[in-house]
CSV table of C-alpha atoms and ligand atoms in Angstrom, one decimal:
chain,number,residue,atom,x,y,z
A,1,UNK,CA,-0.1,0.4,0.4
A,2,UNK,CA,2.8,3.1,0.9
A,3,UNK,CA,4.0,1.5,-1.8
A,4,UNK,CA,1.4,2.2,-4.2
A,5,UNK,CA,1.4,5.6,-2.6
A,6,UNK,CA,4.4,7.1,-2.5
A,7,UNK,CA,4.4,6.1,-7.3
A,8,UNK,CA,1.5,8.6,-7.3
A,9,UNK,CA,3.2,11.0,-5.3
A,10,UNK,CA,6.4,10.4,-7.0
A,11,UNK,CA,4.4,10.5,-9.8
A,12,UNK,CA,2.0,13.4,-9.3
A,13,UNK,CA,5.1,16.0,-7.8
A,14,UNK,CA,7.6,14.9,-11.4
A,15,UNK,CA,3.9,16.2,-13.6
A,16,UNK,CA,4.4,19.7,-11.5
A,17,UNK,CA,7.3,19.8,-13.2
A,18,UNK,CA,7.3,19.0,-16.4
A,19,UNK,CA,3.1,20.6,-16.7
A,20,UNK,CA,5.6,24.0,-16.6
A,21,UNK,CA,7.8,22.8,-19.4
A,22,UNK,CA,5.9,21.6,-22.1
A,23,UNK,CA,3.0,23.4,-23.6
A,24,UNK,CA,-1.3,22.4,-22.0
A,25,UNK,CA,-1.8,20.9,-25.1
A,26,UNK,CA,1.3,18.5,-25.4
A,27,UNK,CA,0.7,17.9,-21.8
A,28,UNK,CA,-3.4,17.0,-21.6
A,29,UNK,CA,-2.2,14.6,-24.7
A,30,UNK,CA,0.8,13.3,-23.7
A,31,UNK,CA,1.2,13.5,-19.7
A,32,UNK,CA,-2.1,12.6,-18.7
A,33,UNK,CA,-2.8,9.7,-19.8
A,34,UNK,CA,-0.2,8.4,-17.8
A,35,UNK,CA,-0.7,6.1,-14.8
A,36,UNK,CA,2.4,6.0,-12.3
A,37,UNK,CA,2.2,2.0,-11.3
A,38,UNK,CA,5.4,1.3,-8.7
A,39,UNK,CA,7.9,2.8,-7.3
A,40,UNK,CA,10.6,0.1,-6.3
A,41,UNK,CA,14.2,1.0,-5.3
A,42,UNK,CA,13.8,4.3,-6.7
A,43,UNK,CA,12.6,2.8,-10.0
A,44,UNK,CA,9.4,4.4,-10.8
A,45,UNK,CA,7.7,2.4,-13.3
A,46,UNK,CA,4.7,4.0,-15.4
A,47,UNK,CA,2.5,3.0,-17.6
A,48,UNK,CA,1.6,4.3,-21.5
A,49,UNK,CA,-1.1,3.5,-23.0
A,50,UNK,CA,0.8,1.8,-26.1
A,51,UNK,CA,4.0,1.5,-27.9
A,52,UNK,CA,3.4,4.1,-30.1
A,53,UNK,CA,2.8,6.3,-26.8
A,54,UNK,CA,6.2,5.4,-25.3
A,55,UNK,CA,8.1,6.1,-28.5
A,56,UNK,CA,6.6,9.8,-29.2
A,57,UNK,CA,7.3,10.8,-25.2
A,58,UNK,CA,11.2,9.2,-25.6
A,59,UNK,CA,11.4,11.0,-29.1
A,60,UNK,CA,9.8,14.1,-27.7
A,61,UNK,CA,10.4,14.0,-24.5
A,62,UNK,CA,12.8,11.8,-22.8
A,63,UNK,CA,15.6,15.1,-21.2
A,64,UNK,CA,12.3,17.0,-19.0
A,65,UNK,CA,11.4,13.4,-18.3
A,66,UNK,CA,14.9,12.5,-17.0
A,67,UNK,CA,14.7,15.9,-15.8
A,68,UNK,CA,11.4,14.9,-12.9
A,69,UNK,CA,13.2,12.3,-12.5
A,70,UNK,CA,17.1,13.4,-11.8
A,71,UNK,CA,14.6,15.8,-9.3
A,72,UNK,CA,11.8,13.3,-7.6
A,73,UNK,CA,14.6,10.7,-7.3
A,74,UNK,CA,18.3,11.7,-7.3
A,75,UNK,CA,20.5,10.3,-9.2
A,76,UNK,CA,19.9,6.7,-8.8
A,77,UNK,CA,16.4,7.3,-10.0
A,78,UNK,CA,15.3,5.3,-12.9
A,79,UNK,CA,12.0,5.4,-15.7
A,80,UNK,CA,10.2,2.1,-16.0
A,81,UNK,CA,7.4,2.0,-18.9
A,82,UNK,CA,5.2,-0.4,-18.9
A,83,UNK,CA,2.8,-0.4,-22.1
A,84,UNK,CA,-0.8,-1.5,-21.5
A,85,UNK,CA,-1.9,-2.7,-24.8
A,86,UNK,CA,-5.9,-2.6,-25.5
A,87,UNK,CA,-8.7,-3.5,-22.7
A,88,UNK,CA,-9.7,-6.7,-23.9
A,89,UNK,CA,-6.5,-8.2,-23.6
A,90,UNK,CA,-4.5,-9.5,-20.7
A,91,UNK,CA,-1.1,-9.3,-21.2
A,92,UNK,CA,1.5,-6.3,-20.1
A,93,UNK,CA,4.7,-6.5,-22.1
A,94,UNK,CA,7.1,-3.9,-19.5
A,95,UNK,CA,10.2,-2.8,-21.4
A,96,UNK,CA,12.4,-0.9,-19.4
A,97,UNK,CA,14.7,2.5,-19.9
A,98,UNK,CA,17.7,3.1,-17.6
A,99,UNK,CA,18.1,6.2,-15.8
A,100,UNK,CA,19.4,9.7,-15.8
A,101,UNK,CA,23.2,8.7,-16.3
A,102,UNK,CA,22.3,6.5,-19.6
A,103,UNK,CA,20.0,7.3,-22.2
A,104,UNK,CA,16.0,7.5,-20.6
A,105,UNK,CA,15.8,6.7,-24.0
A,106,UNK,CA,17.2,2.9,-24.1
A,107,UNK,CA,14.9,0.0,-26.2
A,108,UNK,CA,12.8,-1.5,-24.3
A,109,UNK,CA,12.3,-5.0,-24.1
A,110,UNK,CA,9.4,-5.2,-26.0
A,111,UNK,CA,9.4,-2.9,-28.9
A,112,UNK,CA,7.3,-5.4,-30.7
A,113,UNK,CA,4.0,-5.8,-28.9
A,114,UNK,CA,1.8,-7.7,-31.0
A,115,UNK,CA,-1.6,-6.7,-29.4
A,116,UNK,CA,-0.9,-2.9,-29.9
A,117,UNK,CA,0.2,-3.9,-33.1
A,118,UNK,CA,-2.9,-6.0,-34.1
A,119,UNK,CA,-5.0,-3.6,-32.7
A,120,UNK,CA,-3.9,-0.6,-34.2
A,121,UNK,CA,-3.8,-2.6,-37.1
A,122,UNK,CA,-8.1,-3.4,-37.4
A,123,UNK,CA,-8.5,-0.3,-36.7
A,124,UNK,CA,-6.0,0.7,-39.9
A,125,UNK,CA,-8.7,-2.1,-41.9
A,126,UNK,CA,-11.4,-0.2,-40.8
A,127,UNK,CA,-10.1,3.2,-41.8
A,128,UNK,CA,-9.1,1.2,-45.2
A,129,UNK,CA,-12.2,-0.2,-45.6
A,130,UNK,CA,-14.0,3.6,-45.7
A,131,UNK,CA,-12.2,5.8,-47.8
A,132,UNK,CA,-12.7,2.9,-50.4
A,133,UNK,CA,-10.2,3.5,-53.9
A,134,UNK,CA,-12.6,4.9,-56.7
A,135,UNK,CA,-12.8,1.6,-59.0
A,136,UNK,CA,-12.2,2.7,-62.2
A,137,UNK,CA,-9.2,4.9,-61.6
A,138,UNK,CA,-6.6,1.7,-63.0
A,139,UNK,CA,-3.9,2.0,-64.6
A,140,UNK,CA,-6.1,0.7,-67.8
A,141,UNK,CA,-7.8,4.0,-67.8
A,142,UNK,CA,-5.5,6.1,-67.5
A,143,UNK,CA,-4.1,6.3,-70.9
A,144,UNK,CA,-0.6,6.7,-71.3
A,145,UNK,CA,1.3,10.2,-73.0
A,146,UNK,CA,5.1,12.3,-72.5
A,147,UNK,CA,3.2,14.7,-70.2
A,148,UNK,CA,2.5,11.4,-67.1
A,149,UNK,CA,5.4,8.7,-68.3
A,150,UNK,CA,7.5,8.8,-65.8
A,151,UNK,CA,5.2,9.0,-63.1
A,152,UNK,CA,3.4,6.6,-64.7
A,153,UNK,CA,5.7,3.9,-65.9
A,154,UNK,CA,7.7,5.0,-61.3
A,155,UNK,CA,3.9,4.0,-59.9
A,156,UNK,CA,3.9,0.8,-61.8
A,157,UNK,CA,6.9,0.0,-60.5
A,158,UNK,CA,5.8,0.5,-57.3
A,159,UNK,CA,2.8,-1.0,-57.7
A,160,UNK,CA,4.9,-4.3,-58.8
A,161,UNK,CA,6.9,-4.5,-55.6
A,162,UNK,CA,5.4,-2.2,-53.2
A,163,UNK,CA,8.4,-0.6,-50.9
A,164,UNK,CA,11.0,-2.2,-52.0
A,165,UNK,CA,12.4,0.1,-55.3
A,166,UNK,CA,14.1,3.1,-54.6
A,167,UNK,CA,10.9,5.3,-55.3
A,168,UNK,CA,10.1,5.5,-51.6
A,169,UNK,CA,8.6,7.8,-51.1
A,170,UNK,CA,6.6,8.1,-54.7
A,171,UNK,CA,6.1,11.9,-54.5
A,172,UNK,CA,3.5,13.0,-57.6
A,173,UNK,CA,3.2,16.5,-58.2
A,174,UNK,CA,1.0,19.0,-60.7
A,175,UNK,CA,-1.6,21.2,-61.2
A,176,UNK,CA,-5.2,20.8,-60.6
A,177,UNK,CA,-7.4,18.5,-62.2
A,178,UNK,CA,-4.0,16.6,-64.0
A,179,UNK,CA,-4.7,13.2,-62.7
A,180,UNK,CA,-2.7,12.4,-59.2
A,181,UNK,CA,-5.3,11.0,-57.3
A,182,UNK,CA,-6.5,8.8,-60.2
A,183,UNK,CA,-2.6,7.4,-60.3
A,184,UNK,CA,-2.1,6.9,-56.5
A,185,UNK,CA,-5.5,5.3,-56.9
A,186,UNK,CA,-4.3,2.9,-59.7
A,187,UNK,CA,-1.4,2.5,-57.8
A,188,UNK,CA,-3.1,1.1,-55.0
A,189,UNK,CA,-5.9,-1.4,-56.6
A,190,UNK,CA,-3.3,-2.8,-58.3
A,191,UNK,CA,-0.7,-3.2,-55.5
A,192,UNK,CA,-4.3,-4.5,-53.2
A,193,UNK,CA,-4.7,-7.1,-57.0
A,194,UNK,CA,-1.8,-8.7,-56.4
A,195,UNK,CA,-0.7,-9.4,-52.7
A,196,UNK,CA,-4.7,-8.7,-51.7
A,197,UNK,CA,-2.9,-9.3,-47.8
A,198,UNK,CA,-1.1,-6.0,-47.7
A,199,UNK,CA,-3.2,-2.9,-46.5
A,200,UNK,CA,-3.6,0.2,-48.0
A,201,UNK,CA,-4.7,3.0,-47.1
A,202,UNK,CA,-5.1,5.7,-49.0
A,203,UNK,CA,-6.4,9.3,-47.2
A,204,UNK,CA,-6.3,13.0,-48.7
A,205,UNK,CA,-4.1,15.6,-46.2
A,206,UNK,CA,-6.8,17.4,-44.4
A,207,UNK,CA,-9.4,14.3,-43.9
A,208,UNK,CA,-5.9,12.9,-42.3
A,209,UNK,CA,-5.4,16.7,-40.6
A,210,UNK,CA,-8.8,16.1,-39.1
A,211,UNK,CA,-8.8,12.9,-37.4
A,212,UNK,CA,-5.6,14.3,-36.2
A,213,UNK,CA,-7.6,17.0,-34.4
A,214,UNK,CA,-10.5,15.1,-33.6
A,215,UNK,CA,-8.0,12.1,-32.3
A,216,UNK,CA,-5.6,15.4,-29.9
A,217,UNK,CA,-9.6,16.6,-29.1
A,218,UNK,CA,-10.4,13.1,-27.7
A,219,UNK,CA,-6.6,12.4,-26.1
A,220,UNK,CA,-6.1,9.1,-29.0
A,221,UNK,CA,-3.1,11.0,-30.3
A,222,UNK,CA,-1.2,8.2,-29.9
A,223,UNK,CA,-3.4,5.7,-31.4
A,224,UNK,CA,-3.7,7.4,-34.5
A,225,UNK,CA,0.3,7.6,-35.6
A,226,UNK,CA,-1.0,3.4,-34.5
A,227,UNK,CA,-3.2,3.2,-36.9
A,228,UNK,CA,-1.2,5.0,-40.2
A,229,UNK,CA,2.1,3.4,-39.1
A,230,UNK,CA,0.6,-0.3,-39.0
A,231,UNK,CA,-0.1,0.5,-43.4
A,232,UNK,CA,2.0,-1.4,-45.7
A,233,UNK,CA,0.8,0.9,-48.5
A,234,UNK,CA,0.5,4.7,-47.4
A,235,UNK,CA,-1.0,6.4,-50.0
A,236,UNK,CA,-1.5,10.0,-49.0
A,237,UNK,CA,-2.7,12.7,-51.8
A,238,UNK,CA,-2.5,16.9,-51.9
A,239,UNK,CA,0.2,17.0,-48.9
A,240,UNK,CA,0.4,20.2,-49.8
A,241,UNK,CA,-2.4,21.0,-46.6
A,242,UNK,CA,-0.1,20.4,-44.4
A,243,UNK,CA,1.2,24.0,-45.0
A,244,UNK,CA,1.4,25.5,-41.1
A,245,UNK,CA,-0.1,22.7,-39.1
A,246,UNK,CA,2.5,21.9,-37.4
A,247,UNK,CA,1.1,19.3,-34.8
A,248,UNK,CA,0.0,17.0,-38.2
A,249,UNK,CA,3.6,17.6,-40.2
A,250,UNK,CA,5.4,15.9,-36.7
A,251,UNK,CA,3.0,13.3,-36.8
A,252,UNK,CA,3.4,13.0,-40.4
A,253,UNK,CA,7.0,12.9,-40.0
A,254,UNK,CA,7.0,9.8,-37.1
A,255,UNK,CA,4.8,8.5,-39.2
A,256,UNK,CA,6.3,8.4,-42.0
A,257,UNK,CA,9.9,7.4,-40.6
A,258,UNK,CA,8.5,4.4,-38.8
A,259,UNK,CA,7.1,2.9,-42.5
A,260,UNK,CA,9.8,3.7,-44.8
A,261,UNK,CA,12.0,1.9,-41.5
A,262,UNK,CA,10.1,-0.6,-42.3
A,263,UNK,CA,10.5,-1.0,-45.9
A,264,UNK,CA,6.3,0.2,-46.1
A,265,UNK,CA,6.2,2.2,-49.6
A,266,UNK,CA,4.6,6.0,-48.8
A,267,UNK,CA,3.2,7.6,-52.2
A,268,UNK,CA,2.0,11.5,-52.0
A,269,UNK,CA,1.3,14.0,-54.0
A,270,UNK,CA,1.2,17.8,-54.2
A,271,UNK,CA,0.3,20.6,-56.2
A,272,UNK,CA,4.0,21.2,-56.2
A,273,UNK,CA,7.3,19.7,-55.7
A,274,UNK,CA,9.2,20.0,-52.5
A,275,UNK,CA,11.4,22.3,-53.0
A,276,UNK,CA,8.2,24.7,-53.6
A,277,UNK,CA,6.1,24.0,-51.4
A,278,UNK,CA,6.0,26.8,-48.4
A,279,UNK,CA,4.9,25.9,-45.4
A,280,UNK,CA,6.7,22.6,-44.2
A,281,UNK,CA,9.3,21.7,-41.1
A,282,UNK,CA,13.0,21.3,-43.6
A,283,UNK,CA,13.2,17.7,-42.5
A,284,UNK,CA,9.8,17.1,-43.4
A,285,UNK,CA,10.8,18.4,-47.0
A,286,UNK,CA,14.2,16.7,-47.3
A,287,UNK,CA,12.1,13.8,-46.5
A,288,UNK,CA,10.0,14.0,-49.0
A,289,UNK,CA,13.5,14.7,-51.5
A,290,UNK,CA,14.0,10.8,-50.7
A,291,UNK,CA,12.8,8.9,-53.4
A,292,UNK,CA,11.3,9.7,-56.3
A,293,UNK,CA,9.5,13.4,-57.6
A,294,UNK,CA,7.6,13.4,-61.0
A,295,UNK,CA,5.8,15.4,-62.5
A,296,UNK,CA,2.3,15.8,-64.3
A,297,UNK,CA,1.9,17.8,-67.3
A,298,UNK,CA,-0.8,18.7,-69.0
A,299,UNK,CA,-2.4,16.4,-71.9
A,300,UNK,CA,-1.1,16.5,-75.4
A,301,UNK,CA,-4.2,17.1,-78.1
A,302,UNK,CA,-3.4,13.4,-78.5
A,303,UNK,CA,-3.8,12.4,-75.0
A,304,UNK,CA,-6.6,14.6,-74.3
A,305,UNK,CA,-8.7,13.4,-77.6
A,306,UNK,CA,-7.9,8.7,-75.5
A,307,UNK,CA,-8.9,9.6,-72.2
A,308,UNK,CA,-12.0,11.2,-73.5
A,309,UNK,CA,-12.8,7.9,-75.7
A,310,UNK,CA,-11.4,6.3,-72.7
A,311,UNK,CA,-14.2,7.8,-70.1
A,312,UNK,CA,-16.3,7.2,-72.3
A,313,UNK,CA,-15.9,4.1,-73.0
A,314,UNK,CA,-16.0,3.8,-69.7
A,315,UNK,CA,-19.7,4.9,-69.2
A,316,UNK,CA,-21.0,2.7,-72.1
A,317,UNK,CA,-21.7,5.0,-74.4
A,318,UNK,CA,-20.4,6.2,-78.5
A,319,UNK,CA,-19.8,9.5,-78.5
A,320,UNK,CA,-19.6,11.6,-82.0
A,321,UNK,CA,-16.0,11.6,-83.0
A,322,UNK,CA,-16.6,15.9,-84.2
A,323,UNK,CA,-18.1,16.4,-80.6
A,324,UNK,CA,-14.7,13.9,-78.9
A,325,UNK,CA,-12.1,16.4,-81.0
A,326,UNK,CA,-14.6,20.0,-80.5
A,327,UNK,CA,-14.2,19.0,-76.2
A,328,UNK,CA,-10.5,17.9,-76.1
A,329,UNK,CA,-9.8,21.8,-77.8
A,330,UNK,CA,-12.5,23.5,-75.2
A,331,UNK,CA,-10.5,21.9,-72.2
A,332,UNK,CA,-7.8,23.1,-72.3
A,333,UNK,CA,-6.4,23.2,-69.0
A,334,UNK,CA,-7.7,20.8,-66.0
A,335,UNK,CA,-9.2,17.6,-67.1
A,336,UNK,CA,-11.8,17.6,-63.8
A,337,UNK,CA,-13.4,19.6,-65.9
A,338,UNK,CA,-13.3,18.0,-68.5
A,339,UNK,CA,-14.5,14.7,-66.9
A,340,UNK,CA,-17.7,17.2,-65.8
A,341,UNK,CA,-18.6,17.7,-68.8
A,342,UNK,CA,-18.8,14.9,-70.0
A,343,UNK,CA,-21.1,13.7,-66.6
A,344,UNK,CA,-23.3,16.1,-67.1
A,345,UNK,CA,-23.6,15.1,-70.9
A,346,UNK,CA,-24.5,11.6,-70.6
A,347,UNK,CA,-27.0,12.7,-67.8
A,348,UNK,CA,-28.6,14.5,-70.5
A,349,UNK,CA,-28.4,11.5,-72.7
A,350,UNK,CA,-29.9,9.4,-70.6
A,351,UNK,CA,-32.6,11.5,-68.9
A,352,UNK,CA,-33.8,13.5,-71.6
A,353,UNK,CA,-33.7,12.0,-74.3
A,354,UNK,CA,-30.9,14.7,-76.0
A,355,UNK,CA,-28.7,13.4,-78.3
A,356,UNK,CA,-24.8,12.9,-77.8
A,357,UNK,CA,-23.7,16.1,-80.9
A,358,UNK,CA,-21.9,19.4,-80.6
A,359,UNK,CA,-24.5,21.5,-79.9
A,360,UNK,CA,-25.6,19.6,-76.5
A,361,UNK,CA,-21.3,19.7,-76.4
A,362,UNK,CA,-21.3,23.8,-77.1
A,363,UNK,CA,-24.1,24.4,-74.5
A,364,UNK,CA,-22.9,21.7,-71.5
A,365,UNK,CA,-19.3,22.9,-71.9
A,366,UNK,CA,-20.9,26.9,-71.5
A,367,UNK,CA,-22.8,26.2,-69.0
A,368,UNK,CA,-19.9,24.9,-66.3
A,369,UNK,CA,-17.3,26.7,-67.7
A,370,UNK,CA,-20.0,30.5,-66.6
A,371,UNK,CA,-20.6,28.3,-63.4
A,372,UNK,CA,-17.2,28.0,-62.5
A,373,UNK,CA,-16.1,32.2,-63.1
A,374,UNK,CA,-19.3,32.4,-61.1
A,375,UNK,CA,-18.8,31.6,-58.5
A,376,UNK,CA,-15.3,32.3,-57.9
A,377,UNK,CA,-16.4,35.6,-58.3
A,378,UNK,CA,-14.5,38.6,-57.5
A,379,UNK,CA,-17.5,39.3,-55.0
A,380,UNK,CA,-17.5,36.3,-53.0
A,381,UNK,CA,-13.7,36.5,-53.4
A,382,UNK,CA,-14.3,39.8,-51.4
A,383,UNK,CA,-16.8,39.0,-49.4
A,384,UNK,CA,-14.9,36.0,-48.1
A,385,UNK,CA,-12.1,37.8,-46.9
A,386,UNK,CA,-13.7,40.8,-45.1
A,387,UNK,CA,-15.0,37.7,-43.6
A,388,UNK,CA,-12.6,35.7,-42.9
A,389,UNK,CA,-10.6,38.8,-41.8
A,390,UNK,CA,-13.6,40.3,-39.9
A,391,UNK,CA,-13.5,43.6,-42.0
A,392,UNK,CA,-16.4,45.4,-43.4
A,393,UNK,CA,-16.5,44.3,-47.2
A,394,UNK,CA,-17.2,48.2,-47.9
A,395,UNK,CA,-13.7,49.2,-46.2
A,396,UNK,CA,-11.9,46.9,-48.9
A,397,UNK,CA,-13.0,49.7,-51.5
A,398,UNK,CA,-12.6,52.8,-49.4
A,399,UNK,CA,-8.9,54.7,-49.0
A,400,UNK,CA,-8.4,53.5,-45.6
A,401,UNK,CA,-4.3,52.9,-44.8
A,402,UNK,CA,-4.9,50.3,-41.7
A,403,UNK,CA,-3.2,47.7,-41.4
A,404,UNK,CA,-6.0,45.5,-41.3
A,405,UNK,CA,-8.0,46.7,-44.3
A,406,UNK,CA,-4.6,46.5,-46.3
A,407,UNK,CA,-3.6,43.3,-45.7
A,408,UNK,CA,-7.5,42.1,-45.9
A,409,UNK,CA,-7.4,44.3,-49.1
A,410,UNK,CA,-4.0,43.2,-50.8
A,411,UNK,CA,-5.2,38.8,-49.9
A,412,UNK,CA,-8.5,39.9,-52.2
A,413,UNK,CA,-6.5,41.3,-55.1
A,414,UNK,CA,-4.6,38.6,-54.9
A,415,UNK,CA,-6.8,35.9,-54.8
A,416,UNK,CA,-8.5,37.4,-57.6
A,417,UNK,CA,-6.0,37.0,-59.8
A,418,UNK,CA,-5.6,33.4,-58.8
A,419,UNK,CA,-8.8,32.3,-59.3
A,420,UNK,CA,-10.2,34.4,-61.8
A,421,UNK,CA,-9.4,35.3,-65.2
A,422,UNK,CA,-10.2,39.2,-64.7
A,423,UNK,CA,-7.7,41.7,-65.7
A,424,UNK,CA,-5.2,44.6,-63.0
A,425,UNK,CA,-7.2,46.7,-64.2
A,426,UNK,CA,-10.4,45.7,-63.9
A,427,UNK,CA,-9.8,44.3,-60.6
A,428,UNK,CA,-8.4,47.3,-59.4
A,429,UNK,CA,-11.8,48.7,-60.1
A,430,UNK,CA,-13.1,46.5,-58.5
A,431,UNK,CA,-11.2,48.1,-55.7
A,432,UNK,CA,-12.8,51.8,-55.4
A,433,UNK,CA,-10.8,52.6,-59.0
A,434,UNK,CA,-7.1,52.5,-57.4
A,435,UNK,CA,-5.0,51.4,-60.8
A,436,UNK,CA,-3.0,48.3,-62.0
A,437,UNK,CA,0.3,49.3,-60.6
A,438,UNK,CA,-1.4,48.7,-57.0
A,439,UNK,CA,-3.2,45.8,-57.2
A,440,UNK,CA,0.4,44.1,-59.1
A,441,UNK,CA,1.9,45.9,-55.4
A,442,UNK,CA,-0.7,43.7,-53.4
A,443,UNK,CA,0.6,40.6,-55.2
A,444,UNK,CA,4.0,41.1,-55.0
A,445,UNK,CA,3.4,42.3,-51.3
A,446,UNK,CA,1.1,39.0,-50.4
A,447,UNK,CA,3.5,37.1,-51.8
A,448,UNK,CA,7.3,38.0,-50.0
A,449,UNK,CA,4.6,38.1,-47.0
A,450,UNK,CA,4.4,34.0,-47.5
A,451,UNK,CA,7.7,33.6,-48.6
A,452,UNK,CA,9.2,35.4,-45.4
A,453,UNK,CA,6.1,35.8,-42.3
A,454,UNK,CA,5.3,31.4,-41.5
A,455,UNK,CA,2.3,32.6,-39.7
A,456,UNK,CA,1.5,35.0,-42.7
A,457,UNK,CA,1.6,32.0,-44.5
A,458,UNK,CA,-0.7,29.7,-42.5
A,459,UNK,CA,-3.5,31.8,-42.6
A,460,UNK,CA,-3.2,31.9,-46.3
A,461,UNK,CA,-2.8,28.4,-47.0
A,462,UNK,CA,-6.5,28.0,-44.8
A,463,UNK,CA,-7.7,30.5,-47.0
A,464,UNK,CA,-7.0,29.0,-49.4
A,465,UNK,CA,-8.8,25.8,-48.6
A,466,UNK,CA,-11.4,27.5,-47.7
A,467,UNK,CA,-12.3,29.4,-50.2
A,468,UNK,CA,-11.9,25.8,-52.3
A,469,UNK,CA,-13.8,24.1,-49.7
A,470,UNK,CA,-16.6,25.9,-51.4
A,471,UNK,CA,-19.2,23.3,-53.1
A,472,UNK,CA,-18.6,23.1,-56.9
A,473,UNK,CA,-15.4,24.5,-56.7
M,501,LIG,P1,-5.8,15.4,-60.0
M,501,LIG,O1,-5.8,14.9,-58.0
M,501,LIG,O2,-4.2,16.3,-59.9
M,501,LIG,O3,-6.6,16.8,-59.2
M,501,LIG,P2,-7.4,13.6,-61.5
M,501,LIG,O4,-6.8,12.6,-60.9
M,501,LIG,O5,-8.4,13.7,-60.5
M,501,LIG,O6,-6.5,14.8,-60.5
M,501,LIG,O7,-7.5,13.9,-62.1
M,501,LIG,C1,-9.6,14.6,-63.5
M,501,LIG,C2,-9.8,13.5,-63.7
M,501,LIG,O8,-9.2,13.5,-65.2
M,501,LIG,C3,-10.2,12.0,-63.7
M,501,LIG,O9,-11.1,12.3,-64.1
M,501,LIG,C4,-9.0,11.8,-63.8
M,501,LIG,O10,-9.7,10.2,-64.1
M,501,LIG,C5,-8.5,12.5,-65.5
M,501,LIG,N1,-7.6,11.7,-65.7
M,501,LIG,C6,-6.6,12.8,-65.6
M,501,LIG,N2,-5.0,12.0,-66.1
M,501,LIG,C7,-6.3,10.8,-66.9
M,501,LIG,C8,-5.4,9.8,-67.7
M,501,LIG,N3,-3.9,9.9,-68.4
M,501,LIG,N4,-6.3,9.0,-68.8
M,501,LIG,C9,-7.4,8.7,-68.0
M,501,LIG,N5,-8.1,9.8,-66.9
M,501,LIG,C10,-7.1,10.9,-66.6
M,502,LIG,MG1,-6.3,15.2,-56.5
């Protein structure tokens, strides 16, 4: 009994010290869940919820723990970990770490804890089943062209030998609608087909980040890492959205290292190359560059024609050649737009009995292009940005030079240039009749801030995400 009380009070003193050293959030996530188990000749044993949790403590808090033990138990003090497995299982693996004079972070006895691992893997299987790969995103349906040859063949090689080629990670980048998601899902499906036992997890980065926030809220951050670490192949789509998210990057870094060390395949996509990614920890960017970085370009006309043929074939319909050519000529920036047009035409064909002819193609194309333009019009941008910065829209068009208004105004101009086809002159006109040089100045100022001010960059990434989250954009 006495021993139990002692270990509790010793640990509680340690916690008081630790709390002063680490942030509130970290304290709640990584220290509150720990249970003191016993104190035996200056050896304090604490129970941590999982192997992952233990590794995280070792990696991030080894010094704080060492100091705490030092203060409480003196130089003789040692810390031992016990890793509790999921509640339903009884087996407990003990791990010991030596005290302060040696590395506090020596290995535990049980680096592999089967029950913990299985529990993580079970959850991972569930998650993988939830975010299924799209069945139509296969290699067969992915037309090869000069625009994607390297990425496609590297992807194919990875699919034949996941984790074994030097393409680890495989990092595929390129603009919106150029086939990144299609290609990486094709790799995932192919692996699934070839190696049914391998666990393929596909997740987009925003979902990953949101889940992580949820996990922190419910004190399950360590479980979260464990789940993703049990994948054999982890595909994270659109990693650019990790920009500015320090904590998410940290956990992803940990997951990445663990997978990579264990010969698991990591596949990433992004809208730009690692060297152009902003708001990322250097160590993460350097990992991104380890394997193969390969880009997707916009396909040439012939490839676009072949893609449309393929889409039509997949839907089991015949589209006349002149219509296909018209579409291939007209859609010249983004293949997703092309898909939108085809789907809409097919719907009108099936539901309203319209013939798949040039007239329908023109009509549909016009509607879709219009809706894209009006979705992100300048009014929308001004309203959105003003709300975000909590300033009145009218002030954006006013002469005010107040700092927060100036920032909101410049950011709105920046987005107007990015997301509309308006000329600099007409953008200026929408901001109280300013001239085009003011707009240029605003865009340069925003770009400079993105490059030099981390917090501003994070704000911008958040804004970009939210503007794009608008349905239909
Ligand atoms: P991204 O992820 O780069 O934004 P997607 O993978 O969503 O782009 O691709 C947009 C659309 O273009 C999808 O319908 C996809 O099937 C199609 N697509 C892109 N590249 C090809 C290709 N090489 N062959 C066939 N379809 C393609
Ligand atoms: Mg995509």
